Amino acid sequence: MGGGDEMDLKAWAQQNIQFVGNSYTNKSSRNQRIPEIIVNHISEGSMSSMISWFTSPNNKVSSAHFGVSKTGKIYQFVAIEDCAWANGLTSGIENATAELVLKKGESENPNWYSVSIEHEGVWSETKGALTPEQLEATKMLHLYIIEYVKEKYGHEIVPSRKTIIGHHEIDKSQRANCPGELFPYREIIDFLTYYGLPFKDIKGHWAEDLIVSAYEQGIIKGYHDGTFRPDAPMSRAEGVALAMAVLNKLKK
């Protein structure tokens, strides 16, 4: 996720994530497992009720690593190094559809290898759609989690629908509407995939680094639709424009 637009995610987290978990918040050991997936949820209630429940001495059954409010505020209840009690027990994965969950099987509790995010909302009202503020916050939160896991464990969660999933993909029977059919997986994954890149069609191209460098030096520009079209034939006009940009750069 390289590129000139990357920010300091640690500084971002300090400014935007408020830790509110307490001694009553449910958590347990990962048993040396590495987080491999991010599981998204809908809270079926308000942010205040989520905070109250996840910090209550009366709650003996559930928790989550993070919660994202409709206004875009992010709360953390459990450290990523620990398990949150968000994704059920092995007894529920008989209804799973997620590839990794099926691969690991009933001997692996999904909480051991996941990071969980609750999103404020009620399914009957939103069907899992997020507010604009909530969407932008959860995009950055996903990015932060991926970078945190990479730095802490040396494992990269490559963004895809195999690694960015919903609770219903762990238990399609009891959690069929979590987080909901309108949850914006694709927007989140596209953001994670192209973060830090000036164009959305150069990821993985053999000239990716050269294109990014040329863009950052002001030598090239892309098309209005956000693409660069790296394998498209170059017109004579484009060739002249590129040559002039290089010459102007050399004169400076």
PDB file of C-alpha atoms in Angstrom, residues 3-236:
ATOM      1  CA  GLY A   3       2.698   5.782  -2.469  1.00  0.00           C
ATOM      2  CA  GLY A   4       3.280   9.396  -1.703  1.00  0.00           C
ATOM      3  CA  ASP A   5      -0.132   9.981  -0.095  1.00  0.00           C
ATOM      4  CA  GLU A   6       0.309   7.566   2.806  1.00  0.00           C
ATOM      5  CA  MET A   7      -0.161   9.021   6.240  1.00  0.00           C
ATOM      6  CA  ASP A   8       1.253   8.004   9.585  1.00  0.00           C
ATOM      7  CA  LEU A   9      -1.365   5.476  10.649  1.00  0.00           C
ATOM      8  CA  LYS A  10      -0.141   5.401  14.235  1.00  0.00           C
ATOM      9  CA  ALA A  11      -0.726   9.134  14.490  1.00  0.00           C
ATOM     10  CA  TRP A  12      -4.100   8.714  12.799  1.00  0.00           C
ATOM     11  CA  ALA A  13      -5.074   6.046  15.338  1.00  0.00           C
ATOM     12  CA  GLN A  14      -4.057   8.210  18.274  1.00  0.00           C
ATOM     13  CA  GLN A  15      -6.256  11.004  16.972  1.00  0.00           C
ATOM     14  CA  ASN A  16      -9.232   8.944  15.854  1.00  0.00           C
ATOM     15  CA  ILE A  17      -9.537   5.802  17.989  1.00  0.00           C
ATOM     16  CA  GLN A  18     -10.740   6.077  21.575  1.00  0.00           C
ATOM     17  CA  PHE A  19     -10.103   3.062  23.795  1.00  0.00           C
ATOM     18  CA  VAL A  20     -13.126   2.501  26.036  1.00  0.00           C
ATOM     19  CA  GLY A  21     -12.796  -1.149  27.054  1.00  0.00           C
ATOM     20  CA  ASN A  22     -12.582  -1.836  30.773  1.00  0.00           C
ATOM     21  CA  SER A  23     -11.997  -4.709  33.183  1.00  0.00           C
ATOM     22  CA  TYR A  24     -15.482  -6.067  32.434  1.00  0.00           C
ATOM     23  CA  THR A  25     -14.970  -6.190  28.666  1.00  0.00           C
ATOM     24  CA  ASN A  26     -14.857  -9.805  27.517  1.00  0.00           C
ATOM     25  CA  LYS A  27     -11.605 -10.953  25.959  1.00  0.00           C
ATOM     26  CA  SER A  28      -9.359 -14.004  25.850  1.00  0.00           C
ATOM     27  CA  SER A  29      -6.054 -15.227  24.460  1.00  0.00           C
ATOM     28  CA  ARG A  30      -5.476 -15.760  20.762  1.00  0.00           C
ATOM     29  CA  ASN A  31      -3.523 -18.879  21.676  1.00  0.00           C
ATOM     30  CA  GLN A  32      -0.649 -17.644  19.476  1.00  0.00           C
ATOM     31  CA  ARG A  33      -2.889 -17.382  16.392  1.00  0.00           C
ATOM     32  CA  ILE A  34      -2.340 -14.563  13.919  1.00  0.00           C
ATOM     33  CA  PRO A  35      -5.308 -12.375  12.834  1.00  0.00           C
ATOM     34  CA  GLU A  36      -6.078 -13.316   9.233  1.00  0.00           C
ATOM     35  CA  ILE A  37      -9.514 -11.849   8.566  1.00  0.00           C
ATOM     36  CA  ILE A  38     -11.524  -8.755   9.466  1.00  0.00           C
ATOM     37  CA  VAL A  39     -15.160  -9.507  10.328  1.00  0.00           C
ATOM     38  CA  ASN A  40     -17.780  -6.768  10.021  1.00  0.00           C
ATOM     39  CA  HIS A  41     -20.969  -6.562  12.097  1.00  0.00           C
ATOM     40  CA  ILE A  42     -24.031  -4.382  12.600  1.00  0.00           C
ATOM     41  CA  SER A  43     -24.736  -3.485  16.214  1.00  0.00           C
ATOM     42  CA  GLU A  44     -28.554  -3.618  16.145  1.00  0.00           C
ATOM     43  CA  GLY A  45     -28.541  -0.596  18.442  1.00  0.00           C
ATOM     44  CA  SER A  46     -27.000   2.772  19.190  1.00  0.00           C
ATOM     45  CA  MET A  47     -23.341   3.517  19.826  1.00  0.00           C
ATOM     46  CA  SER A  48     -24.087   4.411  23.434  1.00  0.00           C
ATOM     47  CA  SER A  49     -25.802   1.081  24.002  1.00  0.00           C
ATOM     48  CA  MET A  50     -22.866  -0.741  22.409  1.00  0.00           C
ATOM     49  CA  ILE A  51     -20.387   0.964  24.709  1.00  0.00           C
ATOM     50  CA  SER A  52     -22.599   0.317  27.725  1.00  0.00           C
ATOM     51  CA  TRP A  53     -23.013  -3.381  26.907  1.00  0.00           C
ATOM     52  CA  PHE A  54     -19.363  -4.086  26.062  1.00  0.00           C
ATOM     53  CA  THR A  55     -18.241  -2.521  29.343  1.00  0.00           C
ATOM     54  CA  SER A  56     -20.960  -3.959  31.570  1.00  0.00           C
ATOM     55  CA  PRO A  57     -20.311  -6.478  34.371  1.00  0.00           C
ATOM     56  CA  ASN A  58     -23.589  -8.125  33.318  1.00  0.00           C
ATOM     57  CA  ASN A  59     -22.248  -8.988  29.846  1.00  0.00           C
ATOM     58  CA  LYS A  60     -20.667 -12.435  29.968  1.00  0.00           C
ATOM     59  CA  VAL A  61     -21.128 -13.364  26.331  1.00  0.00           C
ATOM     60  CA  SER A  62     -19.877 -10.812  23.806  1.00  0.00           C
ATOM     61  CA  SER A  63     -17.500  -8.026  22.808  1.00  0.00           C
ATOM     62  CA  ALA A  64     -15.781  -6.610  19.721  1.00  0.00           C
ATOM     63  CA  HIS A  65     -12.415  -5.096  18.967  1.00  0.00           C
ATOM     64  CA  PHE A  66     -13.848  -1.891  17.506  1.00  0.00           C
ATOM     65  CA  GLY A  67     -17.085   0.026  17.094  1.00  0.00           C
ATOM     66  CA  VAL A  68     -17.771   2.695  14.447  1.00  0.00           C
ATOM     67  CA  SER A  69     -20.533   5.212  15.087  1.00  0.00           C
ATOM     68  CA  LYS A  70     -22.780   6.794  12.468  1.00  0.00           C
ATOM     69  CA  THR A  71     -20.899  10.066  12.979  1.00  0.00           C
ATOM     70  CA  GLY A  72     -17.583   8.384  12.163  1.00  0.00           C
ATOM     71  CA  LYS A  73     -16.212   8.126  15.698  1.00  0.00           C
ATOM     72  CA  ILE A  74     -14.214   4.968  16.359  1.00  0.00           C
ATOM     73  CA  TYR A  75     -14.087   3.189  19.708  1.00  0.00           C
ATOM     74  CA  GLN A  76     -11.852   0.295  20.712  1.00  0.00           C
ATOM     75  CA  PHE A  77     -12.886  -2.259  23.306  1.00  0.00           C
ATOM     76  CA  VAL A  78     -10.275  -5.011  22.976  1.00  0.00           C
ATOM     77  CA  ALA A  79      -6.613  -4.912  21.906  1.00  0.00           C
ATOM     78  CA  ILE A  80      -5.871  -6.574  18.570  1.00  0.00           C
ATOM     79  CA  GLU A  81      -3.463  -8.882  20.408  1.00  0.00           C
ATOM     80  CA  ASP A  82      -6.435 -10.380  22.293  1.00  0.00           C
ATOM     81  CA  CYS A  83      -9.568 -12.195  21.151  1.00  0.00           C
ATOM     82  CA  ALA A  84     -12.837 -10.334  21.220  1.00  0.00           C
ATOM     83  CA  TRP A  85     -15.954 -12.460  21.677  1.00  0.00           C
ATOM     84  CA  ALA A  86     -17.653 -11.388  18.470  1.00  0.00           C
ATOM     85  CA  ASN A  87     -17.783 -14.215  15.980  1.00  0.00           C
ATOM     86  CA  GLY A  88     -19.325 -17.082  17.849  1.00  0.00           C
ATOM     87  CA  LEU A  89     -17.893 -20.412  18.870  1.00  0.00           C
ATOM     88  CA  THR A  90     -16.930 -23.392  16.773  1.00  0.00           C
ATOM     89  CA  SER A  91     -20.411 -24.789  17.274  1.00  0.00           C
ATOM     90  CA  GLY A  92     -21.784 -22.107  14.944  1.00  0.00           C
ATOM     91  CA  ILE A  93     -19.468 -22.552  11.980  1.00  0.00           C
ATOM     92  CA  GLU A  94     -21.388 -25.497  10.590  1.00  0.00           C
ATOM     93  CA  ASN A  95     -23.318 -22.778   8.744  1.00  0.00           C
ATOM     94  CA  ALA A  96     -20.196 -20.952   7.559  1.00  0.00           C
ATOM     95  CA  THR A  97     -19.570 -19.920   3.954  1.00  0.00           C
ATOM     96  CA  ALA A  98     -16.270 -18.034   4.403  1.00  0.00           C
ATOM     97  CA  GLU A  99     -13.406 -19.925   2.775  1.00  0.00           C
ATOM     98  CA  LEU A 100     -10.904 -19.499   5.616  1.00  0.00           C
ATOM     99  CA  VAL A 101     -13.428 -20.508   8.271  1.00  0.00           C
ATOM    100  CA  LEU A 102     -14.292 -23.672   6.360  1.00  0.00           C
ATOM    101  CA  LYS A 103     -10.612 -24.439   5.822  1.00  0.00           C
ATOM    102  CA  LYS A 104      -9.745 -24.130   9.506  1.00  0.00           C
ATOM    103  CA  GLY A 105     -12.735 -26.191  10.543  1.00  0.00           C
ATOM    104  CA  GLU A 106     -14.450 -26.756  13.852  1.00  0.00           C
ATOM    105  CA  SER A 107     -11.190 -27.153  15.773  1.00  0.00           C
ATOM    106  CA  GLU A 108     -10.460 -23.431  15.350  1.00  0.00           C
ATOM    107  CA  ASN A 109     -12.563 -20.794  17.125  1.00  0.00           C
ATOM    108  CA  PRO A 110     -13.118 -17.943  14.583  1.00  0.00           C
ATOM    109  CA  ASN A 111     -12.326 -15.403  17.295  1.00  0.00           C
ATOM    110  CA  TRP A 112      -8.751 -16.688  17.393  1.00  0.00           C
ATOM    111  CA  TYR A 113      -7.894 -15.528  13.886  1.00  0.00           C
ATOM    112  CA  SER A 114     -10.142 -12.507  13.355  1.00  0.00           C
ATOM    113  CA  VAL A 115     -10.430  -8.817  14.175  1.00  0.00           C
ATOM    114  CA  SER A 116     -14.020  -7.647  14.634  1.00  0.00           C
ATOM    115  CA  ILE A 117     -15.677  -4.320  13.832  1.00  0.00           C
ATOM    116  CA  GLU A 118     -19.191  -3.416  14.993  1.00  0.00           C
ATOM    117  CA  HIS A 119     -21.019  -0.679  13.061  1.00  0.00           C
ATOM    118  CA  GLU A 120     -23.740   1.352  14.732  1.00  0.00           C
ATOM    119  CA  GLY A 121     -27.044   0.651  13.047  1.00  0.00           C
ATOM    120  CA  VAL A 122     -30.198  -1.439  12.911  1.00  0.00           C
ATOM    121  CA  TRP A 123     -30.564  -3.860  10.006  1.00  0.00           C
ATOM    122  CA  SER A 124     -34.302  -3.304   9.529  1.00  0.00           C
ATOM    123  CA  GLU A 125     -33.592   0.410   8.979  1.00  0.00           C
ATOM    124  CA  THR A 126     -30.340   0.399   6.972  1.00  0.00           C
ATOM    125  CA  LYS A 127     -29.846  -3.159   5.619  1.00  0.00           C
ATOM    126  CA  GLY A 128     -26.179  -2.626   6.474  1.00  0.00           C
ATOM    127  CA  ALA A 129     -25.621   0.618   4.561  1.00  0.00           C
ATOM    128  CA  LEU A 130     -23.275   3.059   6.301  1.00  0.00           C
ATOM    129  CA  THR A 131     -23.423   6.822   6.617  1.00  0.00           C
ATOM    130  CA  PRO A 132     -20.742   8.690   4.586  1.00  0.00           C
ATOM    131  CA  GLU A 133     -18.867   9.500   7.794  1.00  0.00           C
ATOM    132  CA  GLN A 134     -19.108   5.916   8.975  1.00  0.00           C
ATOM    133  CA  LEU A 135     -17.849   4.584   5.643  1.00  0.00           C
ATOM    134  CA  GLU A 136     -14.802   6.851   5.589  1.00  0.00           C
ATOM    135  CA  ALA A 137     -13.996   5.931   9.195  1.00  0.00           C
ATOM    136  CA  THR A 138     -14.274   2.192   8.629  1.00  0.00           C
ATOM    137  CA  LYS A 139     -12.122   2.402   5.485  1.00  0.00           C
ATOM    138  CA  MET A 140      -9.333   3.955   7.522  1.00  0.00           C
ATOM    139  CA  LEU A 141      -9.921   1.521  10.384  1.00  0.00           C
ATOM    140  CA  HIS A 142      -9.556  -1.459   8.046  1.00  0.00           C
ATOM    141  CA  LEU A 143      -6.346   0.066   6.721  1.00  0.00           C
ATOM    142  CA  TYR A 144      -5.042   0.603  10.242  1.00  0.00           C
ATOM    143  CA  ILE A 145      -5.839  -2.983  11.260  1.00  0.00           C
ATOM    144  CA  ILE A 146      -4.070  -4.378   8.195  1.00  0.00           C
ATOM    145  CA  GLU A 147      -0.958  -2.296   8.831  1.00  0.00           C
ATOM    146  CA  TYR A 148      -1.028  -3.116  12.561  1.00  0.00           C
ATOM    147  CA  VAL A 149      -1.193  -6.856  11.903  1.00  0.00           C
ATOM    148  CA  LYS A 150       1.575  -6.609   9.320  1.00  0.00           C
ATOM    149  CA  GLU A 151       3.870  -4.767  11.740  1.00  0.00           C
ATOM    150  CA  LYS A 152       2.977  -6.837  14.809  1.00  0.00           C
ATOM    151  CA  TYR A 153       2.785 -10.319  13.311  1.00  0.00           C
ATOM    152  CA  GLY A 154       4.586 -10.051   9.963  1.00  0.00           C
ATOM    153  CA  HIS A 155       1.399 -11.164   8.198  1.00  0.00           C
ATOM    154  CA  GLU A 156      -0.321  -9.130   5.484  1.00  0.00           C
ATOM    155  CA  ILE A 157      -4.099  -9.340   5.243  1.00  0.00           C
ATOM    156  CA  VAL A 158      -4.467  -8.912   1.475  1.00  0.00           C
ATOM    157  CA  PRO A 159      -7.794  -7.104   0.936  1.00  0.00           C
ATOM    158  CA  SER A 160     -10.434  -9.262  -0.771  1.00  0.00           C
ATOM    159  CA  ARG A 161     -13.828 -10.763  -0.067  1.00  0.00           C
ATOM    160  CA  LYS A 162     -11.961 -13.713   1.388  1.00  0.00           C
ATOM    161  CA  THR A 163     -10.367 -11.586   4.110  1.00  0.00           C
ATOM    162  CA  ILE A 164     -12.889  -8.732   4.548  1.00  0.00           C
ATOM    163  CA  ILE A 165     -16.083 -10.555   5.478  1.00  0.00           C
ATOM    164  CA  GLY A 166     -19.355 -10.275   7.375  1.00  0.00           C
ATOM    165  CA  HIS A 167     -20.523 -12.211  10.417  1.00  0.00           C
ATOM    166  CA  HIS A 168     -23.147 -13.929   8.261  1.00  0.00           C
ATOM    167  CA  GLU A 169     -20.315 -15.692   6.433  1.00  0.00           C
ATOM    168  CA  ILE A 170     -19.350 -17.387   9.692  1.00  0.00           C
ATOM    169  CA  ASP A 171     -22.905 -18.215  10.740  1.00  0.00           C
ATOM    170  CA  LYS A 172     -25.408 -17.732   7.911  1.00  0.00           C
ATOM    171  CA  SER A 173     -28.223 -19.264   9.964  1.00  0.00           C
ATOM    172  CA  GLN A 174     -28.243 -17.183  13.139  1.00  0.00           C
ATOM    173  CA  ARG A 175     -26.484 -14.081  11.752  1.00  0.00           C
ATOM    174  CA  ALA A 176     -27.979 -13.871   8.271  1.00  0.00           C
ATOM    175  CA  ASN A 177     -28.441 -10.082   8.476  1.00  0.00           C
ATOM    176  CA  CYS A 178     -25.091  -9.170   9.985  1.00  0.00           C
ATOM    177  CA  PRO A 179     -23.943  -6.689   8.806  1.00  0.00           C
ATOM    178  CA  GLY A 180     -26.568  -6.604   6.012  1.00  0.00           C
ATOM    179  CA  GLU A 181     -26.890  -6.921   2.254  1.00  0.00           C
ATOM    180  CA  LEU A 182     -26.044  -3.250   1.611  1.00  0.00           C
ATOM    181  CA  PHE A 183     -22.785  -3.288   3.553  1.00  0.00           C
ATOM    182  CA  PRO A 184     -20.147  -1.653   1.270  1.00  0.00           C
ATOM    183  CA  TYR A 185     -17.533  -4.408   1.057  1.00  0.00           C
ATOM    184  CA  ARG A 186     -16.438  -3.431  -2.465  1.00  0.00           C
ATOM    185  CA  GLU A 187     -15.908   0.236  -1.623  1.00  0.00           C
ATOM    186  CA  ILE A 188     -13.803  -0.728   1.395  1.00  0.00           C
ATOM    187  CA  ILE A 189     -11.744  -3.287  -0.531  1.00  0.00           C
ATOM    188  CA  ASP A 190     -11.168  -0.915  -3.463  1.00  0.00           C
ATOM    189  CA  PHE A 191      -9.976   1.762  -1.050  1.00  0.00           C
ATOM    190  CA  LEU A 192      -7.572  -0.674   0.613  1.00  0.00           C
ATOM    191  CA  THR A 193      -6.319  -2.023  -2.713  1.00  0.00           C
ATOM    192  CA  TYR A 194      -5.564   1.342  -4.304  1.00  0.00           C
ATOM    193  CA  TYR A 195      -4.643   3.336  -1.211  1.00  0.00           C
ATOM    194  CA  GLY A 196      -1.566   5.479  -1.845  1.00  0.00           C
ATOM    195  CA  LEU A 197      -1.658   4.977  -5.619  1.00  0.00           C
ATOM    196  CA  PRO A 198      -2.374   7.907  -7.965  1.00  0.00           C
ATOM    197  CA  PHE A 199      -4.239   5.678 -10.443  1.00  0.00           C
ATOM    198  CA  LYS A 200      -6.607   2.803  -9.823  1.00  0.00           C
ATOM    199  CA  ASP A 201      -5.377   0.550 -12.635  1.00  0.00           C
ATOM    200  CA  ILE A 202      -1.630   0.258 -11.955  1.00  0.00           C
ATOM    201  CA  LYS A 203      -1.657  -1.996  -8.889  1.00  0.00           C
ATOM    202  CA  GLY A 204       0.655  -4.941  -9.599  1.00  0.00           C
ATOM    203  CA  HIS A 205       1.728  -3.651 -13.018  1.00  0.00           C
ATOM    204  CA  TRP A 206       5.411  -4.215 -13.768  1.00  0.00           C
ATOM    205  CA  ALA A 207       5.869  -0.431 -14.082  1.00  0.00           C
ATOM    206  CA  GLU A 208       3.876   0.511 -10.983  1.00  0.00           C
ATOM    207  CA  ASP A 209       6.793   2.081  -9.086  1.00  0.00           C
ATOM    208  CA  LEU A 210       8.017   3.958 -12.179  1.00  0.00           C
ATOM    209  CA  ILE A 211       4.538   5.317 -12.867  1.00  0.00           C
ATOM    210  CA  VAL A 212       4.128   6.467  -9.262  1.00  0.00           C
ATOM    211  CA  SER A 213       7.553   8.148  -9.352  1.00  0.00           C
ATOM    212  CA  ALA A 214       6.780   9.918 -12.635  1.00  0.00           C
ATOM    213  CA  TYR A 215       3.442  11.109 -11.271  1.00  0.00           C
ATOM    214  CA  GLU A 216       5.016  12.420  -8.068  1.00  0.00           C
ATOM    215  CA  GLN A 217       7.578  14.354 -10.122  1.00  0.00           C
ATOM    216  CA  GLY A 218       4.835  15.960 -12.197  1.00  0.00           C
ATOM    217  CA  ILE A 219       5.892  14.261 -15.428  1.00  0.00           C
ATOM    218  CA  ILE A 220       2.656  12.385 -16.134  1.00  0.00           C
ATOM    219  CA  LYS A 221      -1.041  12.738 -15.525  1.00  0.00           C
ATOM    220  CA  GLY A 222      -3.862  10.235 -15.779  1.00  0.00           C
ATOM    221  CA  TYR A 223      -7.314  10.287 -17.286  1.00  0.00           C
ATOM    222  CA  HIS A 224     -10.356  11.962 -15.770  1.00  0.00           C
ATOM    223  CA  ASP A 225     -11.774   8.622 -14.663  1.00  0.00           C
ATOM    224  CA  GLY A 226      -8.793   8.026 -12.332  1.00  0.00           C
ATOM    225  CA  THR A 227      -7.034   5.533 -14.613  1.00  0.00           C
ATOM    226  CA  PHE A 228      -3.616   5.607 -16.269  1.00  0.00           C
ATOM    227  CA  ARG A 229      -4.207   2.804 -18.799  1.00  0.00           C
ATOM    228  CA  PRO A 230      -0.574   1.649 -18.667  1.00  0.00           C
ATOM    229  CA  ASP A 231      -0.845  -0.784 -21.580  1.00  0.00           C
ATOM    230  CA  ALA A 232      -2.827   1.443 -23.941  1.00  0.00           C
ATOM    231  CA  PRO A 233      -1.120   2.691 -27.148  1.00  0.00           C
ATOM    232  CA  MET A 234       0.225   6.247 -26.885  1.00  0.00           C
ATOM    233  CA  SER A 235      -1.064   8.818 -29.351  1.00  0.00           C
ATOM    234  CA  ARG A 236       1.300  11.310 -31.007  1.00  0.00           C
TER     235      ARG A 236
END
